[in-house]
XYZ file of C-alpha atoms in Angstrom:
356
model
C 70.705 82.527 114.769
C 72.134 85.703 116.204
C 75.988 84.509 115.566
C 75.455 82.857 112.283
C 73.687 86.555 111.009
C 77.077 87.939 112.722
C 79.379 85.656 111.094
C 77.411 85.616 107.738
C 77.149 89.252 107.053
C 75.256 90.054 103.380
C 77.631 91.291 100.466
C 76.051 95.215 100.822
C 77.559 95.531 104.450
C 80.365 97.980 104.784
C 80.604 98.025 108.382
C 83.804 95.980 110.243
C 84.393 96.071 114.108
C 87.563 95.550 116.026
C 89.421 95.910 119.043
C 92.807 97.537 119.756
C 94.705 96.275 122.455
C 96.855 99.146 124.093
C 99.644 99.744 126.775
C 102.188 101.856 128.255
C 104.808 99.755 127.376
C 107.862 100.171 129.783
C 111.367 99.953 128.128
C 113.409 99.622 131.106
C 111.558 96.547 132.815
C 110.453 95.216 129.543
C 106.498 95.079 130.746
C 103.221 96.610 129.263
C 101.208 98.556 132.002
C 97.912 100.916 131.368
C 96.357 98.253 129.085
C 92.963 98.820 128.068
C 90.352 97.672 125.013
C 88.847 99.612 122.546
C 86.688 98.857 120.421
C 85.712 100.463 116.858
C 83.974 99.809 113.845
C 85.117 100.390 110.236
C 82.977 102.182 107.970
C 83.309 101.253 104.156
C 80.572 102.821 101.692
C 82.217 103.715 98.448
C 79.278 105.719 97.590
C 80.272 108.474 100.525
C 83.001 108.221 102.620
C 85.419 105.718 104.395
C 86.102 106.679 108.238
C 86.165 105.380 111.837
C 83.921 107.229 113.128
C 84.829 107.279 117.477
C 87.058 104.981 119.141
C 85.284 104.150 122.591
C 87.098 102.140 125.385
C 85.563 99.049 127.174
C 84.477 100.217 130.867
C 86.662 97.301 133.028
C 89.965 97.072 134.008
C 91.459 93.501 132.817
C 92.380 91.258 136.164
C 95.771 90.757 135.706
C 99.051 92.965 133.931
C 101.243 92.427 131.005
C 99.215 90.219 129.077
C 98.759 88.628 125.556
C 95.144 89.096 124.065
C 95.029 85.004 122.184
C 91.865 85.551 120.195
C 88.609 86.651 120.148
C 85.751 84.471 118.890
C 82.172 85.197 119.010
C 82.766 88.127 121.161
C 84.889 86.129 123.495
C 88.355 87.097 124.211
C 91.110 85.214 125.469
C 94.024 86.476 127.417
C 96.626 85.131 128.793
C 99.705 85.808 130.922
C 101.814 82.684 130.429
C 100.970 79.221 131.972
C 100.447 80.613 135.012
C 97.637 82.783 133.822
C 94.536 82.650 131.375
C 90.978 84.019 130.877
C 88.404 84.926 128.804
C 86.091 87.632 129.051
C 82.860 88.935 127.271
C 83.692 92.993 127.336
C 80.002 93.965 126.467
C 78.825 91.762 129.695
C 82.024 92.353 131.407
C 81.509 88.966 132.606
C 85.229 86.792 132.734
C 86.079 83.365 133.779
C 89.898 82.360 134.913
C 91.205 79.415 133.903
C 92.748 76.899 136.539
C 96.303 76.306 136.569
C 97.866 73.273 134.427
C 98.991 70.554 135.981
C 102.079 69.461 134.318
C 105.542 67.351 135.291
C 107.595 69.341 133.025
C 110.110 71.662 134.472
C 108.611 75.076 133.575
C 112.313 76.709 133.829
C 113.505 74.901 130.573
C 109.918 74.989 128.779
C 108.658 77.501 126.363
C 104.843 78.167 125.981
C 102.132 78.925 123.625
C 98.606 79.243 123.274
C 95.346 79.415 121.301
C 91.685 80.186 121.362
C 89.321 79.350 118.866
C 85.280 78.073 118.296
C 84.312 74.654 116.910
C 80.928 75.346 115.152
C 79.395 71.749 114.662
C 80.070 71.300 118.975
C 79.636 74.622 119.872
C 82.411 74.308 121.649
C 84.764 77.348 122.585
C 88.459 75.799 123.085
C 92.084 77.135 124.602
C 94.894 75.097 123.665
C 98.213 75.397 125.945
C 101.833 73.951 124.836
C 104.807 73.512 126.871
C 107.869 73.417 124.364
C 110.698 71.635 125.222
C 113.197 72.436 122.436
C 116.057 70.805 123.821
C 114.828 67.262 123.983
C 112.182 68.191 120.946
C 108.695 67.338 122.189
C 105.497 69.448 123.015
C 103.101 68.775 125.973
C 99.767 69.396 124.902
C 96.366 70.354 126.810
C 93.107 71.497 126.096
C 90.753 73.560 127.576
C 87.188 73.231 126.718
C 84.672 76.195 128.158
C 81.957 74.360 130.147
C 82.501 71.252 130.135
C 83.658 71.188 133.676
C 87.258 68.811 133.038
C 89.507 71.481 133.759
C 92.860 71.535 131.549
C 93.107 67.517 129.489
C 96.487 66.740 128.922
C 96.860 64.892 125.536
C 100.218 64.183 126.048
C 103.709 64.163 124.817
C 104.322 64.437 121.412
C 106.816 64.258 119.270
C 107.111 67.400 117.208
C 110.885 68.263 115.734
C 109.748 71.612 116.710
C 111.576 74.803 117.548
C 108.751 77.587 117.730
C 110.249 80.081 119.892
C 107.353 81.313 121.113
C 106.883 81.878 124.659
C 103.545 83.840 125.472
C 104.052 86.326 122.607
C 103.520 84.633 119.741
C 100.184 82.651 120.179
C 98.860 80.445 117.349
C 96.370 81.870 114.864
C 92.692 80.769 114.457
C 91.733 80.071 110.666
C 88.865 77.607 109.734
C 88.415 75.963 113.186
C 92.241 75.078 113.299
C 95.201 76.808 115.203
C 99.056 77.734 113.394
C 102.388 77.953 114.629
C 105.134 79.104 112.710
C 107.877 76.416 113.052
C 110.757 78.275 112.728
C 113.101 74.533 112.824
C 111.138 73.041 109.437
C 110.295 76.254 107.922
C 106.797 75.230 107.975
C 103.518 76.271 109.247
C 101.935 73.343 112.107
C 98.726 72.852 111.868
C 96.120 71.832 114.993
C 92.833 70.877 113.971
C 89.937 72.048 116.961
C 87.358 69.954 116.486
C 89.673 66.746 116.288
C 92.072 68.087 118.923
C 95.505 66.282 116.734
C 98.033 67.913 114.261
C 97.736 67.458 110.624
C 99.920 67.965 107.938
C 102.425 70.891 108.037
C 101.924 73.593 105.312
C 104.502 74.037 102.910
C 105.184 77.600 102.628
C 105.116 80.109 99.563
C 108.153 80.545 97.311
C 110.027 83.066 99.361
C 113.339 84.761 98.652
C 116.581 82.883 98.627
C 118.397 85.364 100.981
C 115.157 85.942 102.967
C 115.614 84.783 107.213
C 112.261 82.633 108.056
C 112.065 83.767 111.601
C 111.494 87.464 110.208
C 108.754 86.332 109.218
C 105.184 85.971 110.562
C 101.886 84.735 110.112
C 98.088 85.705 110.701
C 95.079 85.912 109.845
C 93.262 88.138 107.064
C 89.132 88.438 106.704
C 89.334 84.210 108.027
C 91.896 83.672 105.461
C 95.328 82.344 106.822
C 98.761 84.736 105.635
C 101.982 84.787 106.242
C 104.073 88.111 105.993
C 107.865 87.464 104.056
C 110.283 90.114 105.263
C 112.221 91.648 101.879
C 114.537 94.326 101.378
C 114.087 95.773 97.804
C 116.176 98.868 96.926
C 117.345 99.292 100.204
C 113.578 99.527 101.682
C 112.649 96.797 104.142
C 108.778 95.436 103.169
C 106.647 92.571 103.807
C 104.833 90.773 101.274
C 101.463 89.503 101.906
C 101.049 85.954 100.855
C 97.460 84.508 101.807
C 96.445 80.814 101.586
C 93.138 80.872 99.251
C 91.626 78.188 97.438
C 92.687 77.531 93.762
C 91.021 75.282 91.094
C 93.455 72.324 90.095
C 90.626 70.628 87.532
C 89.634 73.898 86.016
C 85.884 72.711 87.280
C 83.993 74.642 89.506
C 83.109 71.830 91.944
C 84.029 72.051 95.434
C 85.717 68.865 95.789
C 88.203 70.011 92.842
C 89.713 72.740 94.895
C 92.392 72.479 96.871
C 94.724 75.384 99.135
C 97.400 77.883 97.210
C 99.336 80.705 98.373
C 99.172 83.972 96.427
C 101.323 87.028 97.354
C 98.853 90.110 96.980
C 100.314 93.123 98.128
C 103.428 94.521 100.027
C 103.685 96.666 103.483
C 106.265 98.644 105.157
C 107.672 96.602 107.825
C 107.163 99.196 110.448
C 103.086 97.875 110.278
C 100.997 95.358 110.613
C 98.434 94.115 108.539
C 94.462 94.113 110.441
C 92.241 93.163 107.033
C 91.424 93.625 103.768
C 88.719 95.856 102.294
C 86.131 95.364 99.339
C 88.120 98.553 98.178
C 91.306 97.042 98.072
C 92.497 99.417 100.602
C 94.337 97.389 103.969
C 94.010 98.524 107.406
C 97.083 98.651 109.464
C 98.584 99.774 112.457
C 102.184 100.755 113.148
C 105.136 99.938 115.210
C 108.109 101.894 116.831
C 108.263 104.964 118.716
C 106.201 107.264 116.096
C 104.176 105.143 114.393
C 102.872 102.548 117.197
C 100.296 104.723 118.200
C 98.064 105.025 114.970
C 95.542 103.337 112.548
C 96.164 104.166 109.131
C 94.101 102.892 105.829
C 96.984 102.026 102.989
C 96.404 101.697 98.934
C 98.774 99.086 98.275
C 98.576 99.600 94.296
C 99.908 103.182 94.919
C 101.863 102.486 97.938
C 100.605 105.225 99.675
C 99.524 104.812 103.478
C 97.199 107.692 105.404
C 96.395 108.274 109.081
C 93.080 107.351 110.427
C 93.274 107.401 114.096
C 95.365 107.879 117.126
C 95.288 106.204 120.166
C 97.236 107.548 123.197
C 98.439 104.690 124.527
C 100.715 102.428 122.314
C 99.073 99.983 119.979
C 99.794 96.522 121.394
C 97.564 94.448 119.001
C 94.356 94.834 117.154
C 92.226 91.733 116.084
C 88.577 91.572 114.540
C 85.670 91.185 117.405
C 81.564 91.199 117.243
C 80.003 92.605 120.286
C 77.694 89.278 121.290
C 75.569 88.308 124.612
C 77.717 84.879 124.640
C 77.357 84.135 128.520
C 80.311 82.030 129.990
C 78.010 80.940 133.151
C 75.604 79.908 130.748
C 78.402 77.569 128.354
C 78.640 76.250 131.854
C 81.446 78.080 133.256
C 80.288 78.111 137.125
C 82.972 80.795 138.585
C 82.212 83.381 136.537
C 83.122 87.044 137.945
C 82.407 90.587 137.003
C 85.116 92.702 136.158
C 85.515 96.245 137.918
C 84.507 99.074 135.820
C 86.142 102.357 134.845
C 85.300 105.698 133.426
C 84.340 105.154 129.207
C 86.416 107.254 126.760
C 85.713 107.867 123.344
C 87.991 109.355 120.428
C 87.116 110.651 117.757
C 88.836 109.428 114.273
C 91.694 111.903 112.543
C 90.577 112.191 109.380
C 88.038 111.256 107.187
C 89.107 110.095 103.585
């Protein structure tokens, strides 16, 4: 009852929470070191104000470096390090769980890898899914993870794919309506994994994009559960993204459910220098930047006006931020029997810039 009140939040609530993932990120060896969580909550009354009010930082330092932060579902987060490292943590509880190596034949020297976490409401089931890619010979090696259940990594085999991701560890899939997507950067196409099934389904065709446009500019993600992708475009000499999101349109003109089917629709357009968090009842986005100057702030942007204002600063560099709901979700009690407790560490809080 407690996750579907989380999950199902009435249409008078103004209040989003999230967590920035942040790092001293190293130039010369290439690796992220500091990294911490915070965690923040977005205040949206259009009667008042619109603010983040304090930043505060988990109290636990994460058990291994230079990490990838997969998901978070249900106040669960998964992180991972590669194939040789993955696990998920509750930061309220501080309780974590990591995952046993995969067992695999393939050669991990000429393999790529990528990952996703997600939650499979009618099993209550919380999954990871791991792929090796070999690009070269074209196939994907595919295992599953299931928290609890006490089979380790499955390995569902070798399939046949055509695909040329390119992702390594840092670009995971995306969780949108109980399924994981990859950007297949061979097809031009967005793969599909369905959760609860554990199989592929049909690629997504992508938006009409630009003629002259490169697909592996661009990205996808996830906006308020809704599934985007972001098309790099130069227009008078300024670099942008435009926002495409996958929402459902009405092919019959009748308002039944079984009439509607999925339709992108481009919505709005960012610098390129930030990235895209969600969308507010305003129509205001929340972003974060990138680069040297920017990757250390939170800013609120009008998209109609293309104007974009500071809201926070962080000291370490922004790394990610995803949405997250504090929860009591216990990983002993999904069944997860080597459970640990991570070390804690002094709390900081920060207050927000400005207030708009």
């Amino acid at each position: 009852m407690h996750l579907h009140h989380l999950n199902n939040p009435s249409d008078d609530s103004d209040k989003l929470s999230f967590i920035a993932f942040t790092c001293d990120w190293k130039p010369v060896t290439y690796l992220n070191e500091n990294e911490k969580f915070h965690y923040f909550e977005y205040n949206e009354n259009h009667e008042s104000t619109t603010s983040i009010e304090r930043i505060k930082r988990f109290s636990f330092s994460p058990p291994f470096k230079d990490a990838r932060v997969i998901g978070s579902s249900n106040g669960l987060i998964c992180v991972s390090q590669g194939p040789e490292g993955t696990y998920i943590c509750n930061p309220i509880t501080k309780e974590y769980v990591m995952l046993s190596e995969i067992k695999t034949d393939c050669d991990r020297q000429y393999h790529d890898w990528t990952s996703g976490f997600g939650y499979v409401s009618s099993s209550n089931e919380y999954k990871v899914v791991g792929m090796y890619l070999n690009n070269w010979d074209q196939y994907a090696e595919i295992h599953v993870y299931t928290l609890g259940n006490g089979d380790g990594w499955r390995n569902l085999g070798k399939l046949d794919l055509e695909l040329e991701l390119n992702t390594c560890l840092w670009c995971h899939g995306v969780l949108a309506s109980e399924a994981l997507y990859w950007k297949d950067n061979f097809k031009e196409m967005i793969v599909t994994f369905d959760l609860a099934e554990e199989k592929f389904c049909e690629n997504i065709l992508p938006p009409p994009l630009t003629p002259d446009g490169d697909w592996e500019t661009n990205f996808i993600g996830v906006l308020n559960g809704i599934l985007f992708i972001a098309a790099f475009i130069i227009a008078e000499g300024i670099e942008f993204y435009d926002i495409w999101l996958l929402a459902k349109k009405n092919d019959n003109h009748d308002e039944g459910e079984e009439h509607q089917s999925l339709g992108w629709s481009k919505e709005f357009r960012i610098d390129d220098d930030e990235s895209v968090v969600a969308l507010m009842k305003s129509g205001g986005v929340l972003t974060f930047g990138h680069g040297r100057l920017r990757g250390h702030y939170l800013y609120i942007c009008d998209p109609k006006a293309s104007t974009s204002k500071p809201l926070a600063e962080f000291k370490e560099r922004i790394n990610q931020v995803f949405p997250h709901r504090n929860t009591l979700v216990s990983l002993k009690e999904l069944g997860e029997e080597e459970t640990k407790v991570m070390e804690s560490t002094q709390i900081e809080e920060t207050k927000a810039l400005i207030t708009l």
